[in-house]
Amino acid sequence: MLLPVIGLIVAALCGLFLFGLATARVGWLAVAIGVLAALVPVGMVVAGFLWVDRWEPEPAKLLLLGFAWGACIATIVALLINSGAEAVGDLLLGGGRGSKFSALLSAPLVEEAAKGAFVLLIFWRRRDEFDGVVDGVVYAGFAAAGFAFTENIYYFGRAFADYGFGNGAHSGVLAAFILRGVLSPFTHPLFTVMTGIGFGVAARATQRWVRICAPLAGYVVGVCLHALWNSAATLGGSNAFLTVYFLVMVPLFIGVVYVIVLQRRREQKIVAAALPRMAAARWISPSEIQLLASLSGRRAWRRQARRESGRAAARAVAQYQASVSELAFLRRTRLRTDDDRRRQDELLHTLRVARADAVRLANRGHTQ
């Protein structure tokens, strides 16, 4: 139970260090401008991953921890190692070339490893909360969103400190915002999602070699994409950058979105197929099958509970719906060990408690 607390304390200390470092480099006003500008793209990215995670929502505390991991721990690890790599590059290649060495080699390897380490941690320590590709995408996406948030604060702040909001001669924070916040807010999540997909494949695999090779392959793909992106931005000039952006990154982003949509449809089919068996086992009521079989039905159920009985009732219904989804995935993907059966018993207990709370609150609302 102390692990999440220790993790948040470490993340907070790392965040304070990064805030102090950024303030020392560019000033508090530039940092404040950077924070305001970085909130817009990170809000869009986080909203997108929450939309992906609607069928079986991951625990909010794990998503918050993933964001803090990316924003603080992964960022400071990458900062320290990349700074060392830049110094080594200056010694080996000559002054001024270390930054390119760091951007092209160190940054892709280290940053993707630092962000992906959170996905590995969840896969290893909270295996019961890792059901497949969508879960891997969400955990990786939140860690990457946190990393990009901190990175954007510094880039936007430095642009403001150097050139203000921009003018005819220099590009300031507005140009940086358009480039990083409008055109490419998805790049860091896209790279790390490859690692998340690898762990998602491993979560459903039965062969040992797949469980090992799939995450490694996802990490390698993410590193290669990151290196290609940095190469286009550092070495290639505007034409190469736009070519990589429109011919590689945008199509790849569309492809990943398509895969995620397919996985969401797969999740819906898994849940819908399991509902009649749950009703036969008296875990749920037969009248609830239609409400639980679609996101629109679930949403309408929560809205009705909130309208008639309050927010607490809506939260109880949401917990009930999430437990139903987790039970469906658990019975579809694995129920082979004592741990799996113990997890099923825990979910059944959570389901029954949530249902009892929802009924109690509904009855109380009707009597008032």
mmCIF file of C-alpha atoms in Angstrom, residues 122-325:
data_model
loop_
_atom_site.group_PDB
_atom_site.id
_atom_site.type_symbol
_atom_site.label_atom_id
_atom_site.label_comp_id
_atom_site.label_asym_id
_atom_site.label_seq_id
_atom_site.Cartn_x
_atom_site.Cartn_y
_atom_site.Cartn_z
ATOM 1 C CA ILE A 122 1.802 -1.778 -14.183
ATOM 2 C CA PHE A 123 2.186 -4.948 -16.246
ATOM 3 C CA TRP A 124 4.394 -6.451 -13.553
ATOM 4 C CA ARG A 125 2.797 -5.208 -10.330
ATOM 5 C CA ARG A 126 -0.862 -4.715 -11.301
ATOM 6 C CA ARG A 127 -1.411 -7.497 -13.788
ATOM 7 C CA ASP A 128 -5.101 -7.650 -12.840
ATOM 8 C CA GLU A 129 -5.534 -4.140 -14.282
ATOM 9 C CA PHE A 130 -3.920 -5.031 -17.618
ATOM 10 C CA ASP A 131 -6.303 -6.843 -19.949
ATOM 11 C CA GLY A 132 -5.038 -6.112 -23.444
ATOM 12 C CA VAL A 133 -4.017 -3.621 -26.097
ATOM 13 C CA VAL A 134 -6.372 -0.830 -25.045
ATOM 14 C CA ASP A 135 -5.046 -0.883 -21.486
ATOM 15 C CA GLY A 136 -1.471 -0.752 -22.774
ATOM 16 C CA VAL A 137 -2.345 2.190 -25.014
ATOM 17 C CA VAL A 138 -3.993 4.099 -22.152
ATOM 18 C CA TYR A 139 -1.204 3.592 -19.613
ATOM 19 C CA ALA A 140 1.467 4.457 -22.190
ATOM 20 C CA GLY A 141 -0.535 7.445 -23.372
ATOM 21 C CA PHE A 142 -0.890 8.946 -19.902
ATOM 22 C CA ALA A 143 2.815 8.557 -19.143
ATOM 23 C CA ALA A 144 3.689 10.148 -22.490
ATOM 24 C CA ALA A 145 1.151 12.949 -21.977
ATOM 25 C CA GLY A 146 2.784 13.830 -18.674
ATOM 26 C CA PHE A 147 6.237 13.820 -20.266
ATOM 27 C CA ALA A 148 5.080 16.015 -23.150
ATOM 28 C CA PHE A 149 3.366 18.407 -20.715
ATOM 29 C CA THR A 150 6.602 19.100 -18.814
ATOM 30 C CA GLU A 151 8.643 19.282 -22.010
ATOM 31 C CA ASN A 152 6.198 21.741 -23.556
ATOM 32 C CA ILE A 153 6.316 23.974 -20.486
ATOM 33 C CA TYR A 154 10.065 24.368 -20.953
ATOM 34 C CA TYR A 155 9.949 24.800 -24.743
ATOM 35 C CA PHE A 156 7.121 27.331 -24.597
ATOM 36 C CA GLY A 157 8.757 29.143 -21.694
ATOM 37 C CA ARG A 158 12.113 29.320 -23.439
ATOM 38 C CA ALA A 159 10.480 30.627 -26.629
ATOM 39 C CA PHE A 160 8.745 33.347 -24.616
ATOM 40 C CA ALA A 161 11.926 34.233 -22.702
ATOM 41 C CA ASP A 162 13.924 34.520 -25.940
ATOM 42 C CA TYR A 163 11.450 36.172 -28.329
ATOM 43 C CA GLY A 164 8.257 36.952 -26.418
ATOM 44 C CA PHE A 165 5.068 36.222 -28.331
ATOM 45 C CA GLY A 166 6.908 36.583 -31.648
ATOM 46 C CA ASN A 167 7.338 39.243 -34.286
ATOM 47 C CA GLY A 168 8.211 39.511 -37.955
ATOM 48 C CA ALA A 169 11.862 38.684 -37.384
ATOM 49 C CA HIS A 170 11.665 35.910 -34.775
ATOM 50 C CA SER A 171 9.288 33.095 -33.923
ATOM 51 C CA GLY A 172 8.133 33.284 -30.319
ATOM 52 C CA VAL A 173 5.809 31.318 -28.115
ATOM 53 C CA LEU A 174 2.895 31.531 -30.584
ATOM 54 C CA ALA A 175 4.908 29.790 -33.308
ATOM 55 C CA ALA A 176 6.119 27.188 -30.808
ATOM 56 C CA PHE A 177 2.531 26.609 -29.698
ATOM 57 C CA ILE A 178 1.342 26.068 -33.276
ATOM 58 C CA LEU A 179 4.189 23.643 -33.976
ATOM 59 C CA ARG A 180 4.056 21.603 -30.761
ATOM 60 C CA GLY A 181 0.562 22.228 -29.436
ATOM 61 C CA VAL A 182 -1.503 22.248 -32.630
ATOM 62 C CA LEU A 183 0.388 20.302 -35.299
ATOM 63 C CA SER A 184 2.115 17.663 -33.196
ATOM 64 C CA PRO A 185 0.590 17.180 -29.725
ATOM 65 C CA PHE A 186 0.354 13.453 -30.454
ATOM 66 C CA THR A 187 4.021 12.710 -31.187
ATOM 67 C CA HIS A 188 5.228 11.665 -27.724
ATOM 68 C CA PRO A 189 2.063 9.620 -27.053
ATOM 69 C CA LEU A 190 2.373 8.030 -30.506
ATOM 70 C CA PHE A 191 5.931 6.870 -29.836
ATOM 71 C CA THR A 192 5.170 5.428 -26.406
ATOM 72 C CA VAL A 193 1.882 3.866 -27.499
ATOM 73 C CA MET A 194 3.979 1.454 -29.566
ATOM 74 C CA THR A 195 5.452 0.111 -26.327
ATOM 75 C CA GLY A 196 1.962 0.005 -24.826
ATOM 76 C CA ILE A 197 0.668 -2.027 -27.761
ATOM 77 C CA GLY A 198 3.552 -4.456 -27.278
ATOM 78 C CA PHE A 199 2.643 -4.973 -23.626
ATOM 79 C CA GLY A 200 -1.022 -5.291 -24.594
ATOM 80 C CA VAL A 201 -0.172 -8.124 -26.977
ATOM 81 C CA ALA A 202 1.936 -9.734 -24.245
ATOM 82 C CA ALA A 203 -0.967 -9.535 -21.789
ATOM 83 C CA ARG A 204 -3.079 -11.864 -23.935
ATOM 84 C CA ALA A 205 -0.269 -14.111 -25.174
ATOM 85 C CA THR A 206 0.243 -17.646 -23.887
ATOM 86 C CA GLN A 207 3.681 -18.234 -25.425
ATOM 87 C CA ARG A 208 6.599 -17.035 -23.328
ATOM 88 C CA TRP A 209 8.559 -15.748 -26.333
ATOM 89 C CA VAL A 210 5.652 -13.520 -27.370
ATOM 90 C CA ARG A 211 5.375 -12.057 -23.867
ATOM 91 C CA ILE A 212 9.061 -11.137 -24.052
ATOM 92 C CA CYS A 213 9.423 -10.118 -27.693
ATOM 93 C CA ALA A 214 6.199 -8.102 -28.148
ATOM 94 C CA PRO A 215 7.080 -5.323 -25.634
ATOM 95 C CA LEU A 216 10.673 -5.203 -26.935
ATOM 96 C CA ALA A 217 9.429 -4.887 -30.511
ATOM 97 C CA GLY A 218 7.025 -2.107 -29.511
ATOM 98 C CA TYR A 219 9.829 -0.263 -27.741
ATOM 99 C CA VAL A 220 12.143 -0.564 -30.760
ATOM 100 C CA VAL A 221 9.439 0.792 -33.085
ATOM 101 C CA GLY A 222 8.811 3.710 -30.716
ATOM 102 C CA VAL A 223 12.539 4.494 -30.534
ATOM 103 C CA CYS A 224 12.885 4.409 -34.333
ATOM 104 C CA LEU A 225 9.917 6.739 -34.806
ATOM 105 C CA HIS A 226 11.264 9.090 -32.148
ATOM 106 C CA ALA A 227 14.706 9.111 -33.791
ATOM 107 C CA LEU A 228 13.176 9.764 -37.201
ATOM 108 C CA TRP A 229 11.159 12.670 -35.817
ATOM 109 C CA ASN A 230 14.171 14.214 -34.091
ATOM 110 C CA SER A 231 16.318 13.716 -37.197
ATOM 111 C CA ALA A 232 13.804 15.530 -39.375
ATOM 112 C CA ALA A 233 13.576 18.389 -36.874
ATOM 113 C CA THR A 234 17.332 18.628 -36.228
ATOM 114 C CA LEU A 235 19.066 17.778 -39.489
ATOM 115 C CA GLY A 236 16.625 17.819 -42.349
ATOM 116 C CA GLY A 237 15.346 21.369 -42.533
ATOM 117 C CA SER A 238 11.760 22.428 -43.121
ATOM 118 C CA ASN A 239 11.197 20.298 -46.246
ATOM 119 C CA ALA A 240 12.378 17.079 -44.595
ATOM 120 C CA PHE A 241 10.383 17.874 -41.471
ATOM 121 C CA LEU A 242 7.162 18.437 -43.397
ATOM 122 C CA THR A 243 7.777 15.294 -45.459
ATOM 123 C CA VAL A 244 8.195 13.148 -42.334
ATOM 124 C CA TYR A 245 5.235 14.849 -40.704
ATOM 125 C CA PHE A 246 2.733 14.382 -43.538
ATOM 126 C CA LEU A 247 3.973 11.127 -45.072
ATOM 127 C CA VAL A 248 4.958 9.213 -41.921
ATOM 128 C CA MET A 249 3.602 10.634 -38.673
ATOM 129 C CA VAL A 250 0.114 11.658 -39.740
ATOM 130 C CA PRO A 251 -0.659 8.386 -41.595
ATOM 131 C CA LEU A 252 0.799 6.392 -38.707
ATOM 132 C CA PHE A 253 -1.307 8.336 -36.230
ATOM 133 C CA ILE A 254 -4.418 7.635 -38.299
ATOM 134 C CA GLY A 255 -3.454 3.957 -38.458
ATOM 135 C CA VAL A 256 -3.032 3.725 -34.692
ATOM 136 C CA VAL A 257 -6.393 5.416 -34.150
ATOM 137 C CA TYR A 258 -7.962 2.866 -36.501
ATOM 138 C CA VAL A 259 -6.391 -0.011 -34.557
ATOM 139 C CA ILE A 260 -7.659 1.450 -31.291
ATOM 140 C CA VAL A 261 -11.181 1.782 -32.707
ATOM 141 C CA LEU A 262 -11.049 -1.864 -33.790
ATOM 142 C CA GLN A 263 -9.905 -2.875 -30.312
ATOM 143 C CA ARG A 264 -12.760 -0.910 -28.747
ATOM 144 C CA ARG A 265 -15.230 -2.742 -30.978
ATOM 145 C CA ARG A 266 -13.604 -6.011 -29.937
ATOM 146 C CA GLU A 267 -14.075 -5.062 -26.286
ATOM 147 C CA GLN A 268 -17.741 -4.318 -26.917
ATOM 148 C CA LYS A 269 -18.219 -7.734 -28.535
ATOM 149 C CA ILE A 270 -16.496 -9.468 -25.608
ATOM 150 C CA VAL A 271 -18.743 -7.740 -23.088
ATOM 151 C CA ALA A 272 -21.912 -8.285 -25.130
ATOM 152 C CA ALA A 273 -21.131 -11.989 -25.548
ATOM 153 C CA ALA A 274 -20.523 -12.432 -21.816
ATOM 154 C CA LEU A 275 -23.679 -10.683 -20.593
ATOM 155 C CA PRO A 276 -26.146 -13.553 -21.213
ATOM 156 C CA ARG A 277 -23.854 -15.937 -19.304
ATOM 157 C CA MET A 278 -23.626 -13.448 -16.444
ATOM 158 C CA ALA A 279 -27.402 -13.175 -16.365
ATOM 159 C CA ALA A 280 -27.715 -16.980 -16.332
ATOM 160 C CA ALA A 281 -25.292 -17.067 -13.378
ATOM 161 C CA ARG A 282 -27.448 -14.387 -11.653
ATOM 162 C CA TRP A 283 -24.565 -11.936 -11.495
ATOM 163 C CA ILE A 284 -26.653 -9.354 -13.326
ATOM 164 C CA SER A 285 -30.334 -8.950 -14.066
ATOM 165 C CA PRO A 286 -31.555 -10.071 -17.530
ATOM 166 C CA SER A 287 -33.248 -6.678 -17.898
ATOM 167 C CA GLU A 288 -29.821 -4.997 -17.694
ATOM 168 C CA ILE A 289 -28.303 -6.770 -20.686
ATOM 169 C CA GLN A 290 -29.387 -4.125 -23.192
ATOM 170 C CA LEU A 291 -28.217 -1.293 -20.942
ATOM 171 C CA LEU A 292 -24.793 -2.868 -20.435
ATOM 172 C CA ALA A 293 -24.221 -3.908 -24.045
ATOM 173 C CA SER A 294 -23.486 -0.428 -25.421
ATOM 174 C CA LEU A 295 -21.744 2.716 -24.254
ATOM 175 C CA SER A 296 -24.810 4.798 -25.067
ATOM 176 C CA GLY A 297 -26.966 2.546 -22.891
ATOM 177 C CA ARG A 298 -24.492 2.761 -20.033
ATOM 178 C CA ARG A 299 -24.257 6.521 -20.342
ATOM 179 C CA ALA A 300 -28.041 6.893 -20.316
ATOM 180 C CA TRP A 301 -28.258 4.678 -17.224
ATOM 181 C CA ARG A 302 -25.717 6.840 -15.356
ATOM 182 C CA ARG A 303 -27.479 10.043 -16.382
ATOM 183 C CA GLN A 304 -30.813 8.709 -15.171
ATOM 184 C CA ALA A 305 -29.273 7.643 -11.855
ATOM 185 C CA ARG A 306 -27.687 11.081 -11.409
ATOM 186 C CA ARG A 307 -30.901 12.882 -12.304
ATOM 187 C CA GLU A 308 -33.143 10.803 -10.041
ATOM 188 C CA SER A 309 -30.840 9.872 -7.146
ATOM 189 C CA GLY A 310 -27.750 12.087 -7.232
ATOM 190 C CA ARG A 311 -24.084 11.800 -8.095
ATOM 191 C CA ALA A 312 -23.354 9.079 -5.532
ATOM 192 C CA ALA A 313 -25.876 6.814 -7.241
ATOM 193 C CA ALA A 314 -24.343 7.562 -10.640
ATOM 194 C CA ARG A 315 -20.892 6.664 -9.280
ATOM 195 C CA ALA A 316 -22.253 3.398 -7.893
ATOM 196 C CA VAL A 317 -23.775 2.559 -11.276
ATOM 197 C CA ALA A 318 -20.478 3.401 -12.995
ATOM 198 C CA GLN A 319 -18.610 1.091 -10.584
ATOM 199 C CA TYR A 320 -21.138 -1.644 -11.276
ATOM 200 C CA GLN A 321 -20.715 -1.247 -15.039
ATOM 201 C CA ALA A 322 -16.916 -1.291 -14.784
ATOM 202 C CA SER A 323 -17.024 -4.475 -12.691
ATOM 203 C CA VAL A 324 -19.206 -6.150 -15.312
ATOM 204 C CA SER A 325 -16.678 -5.266 -18.032
#
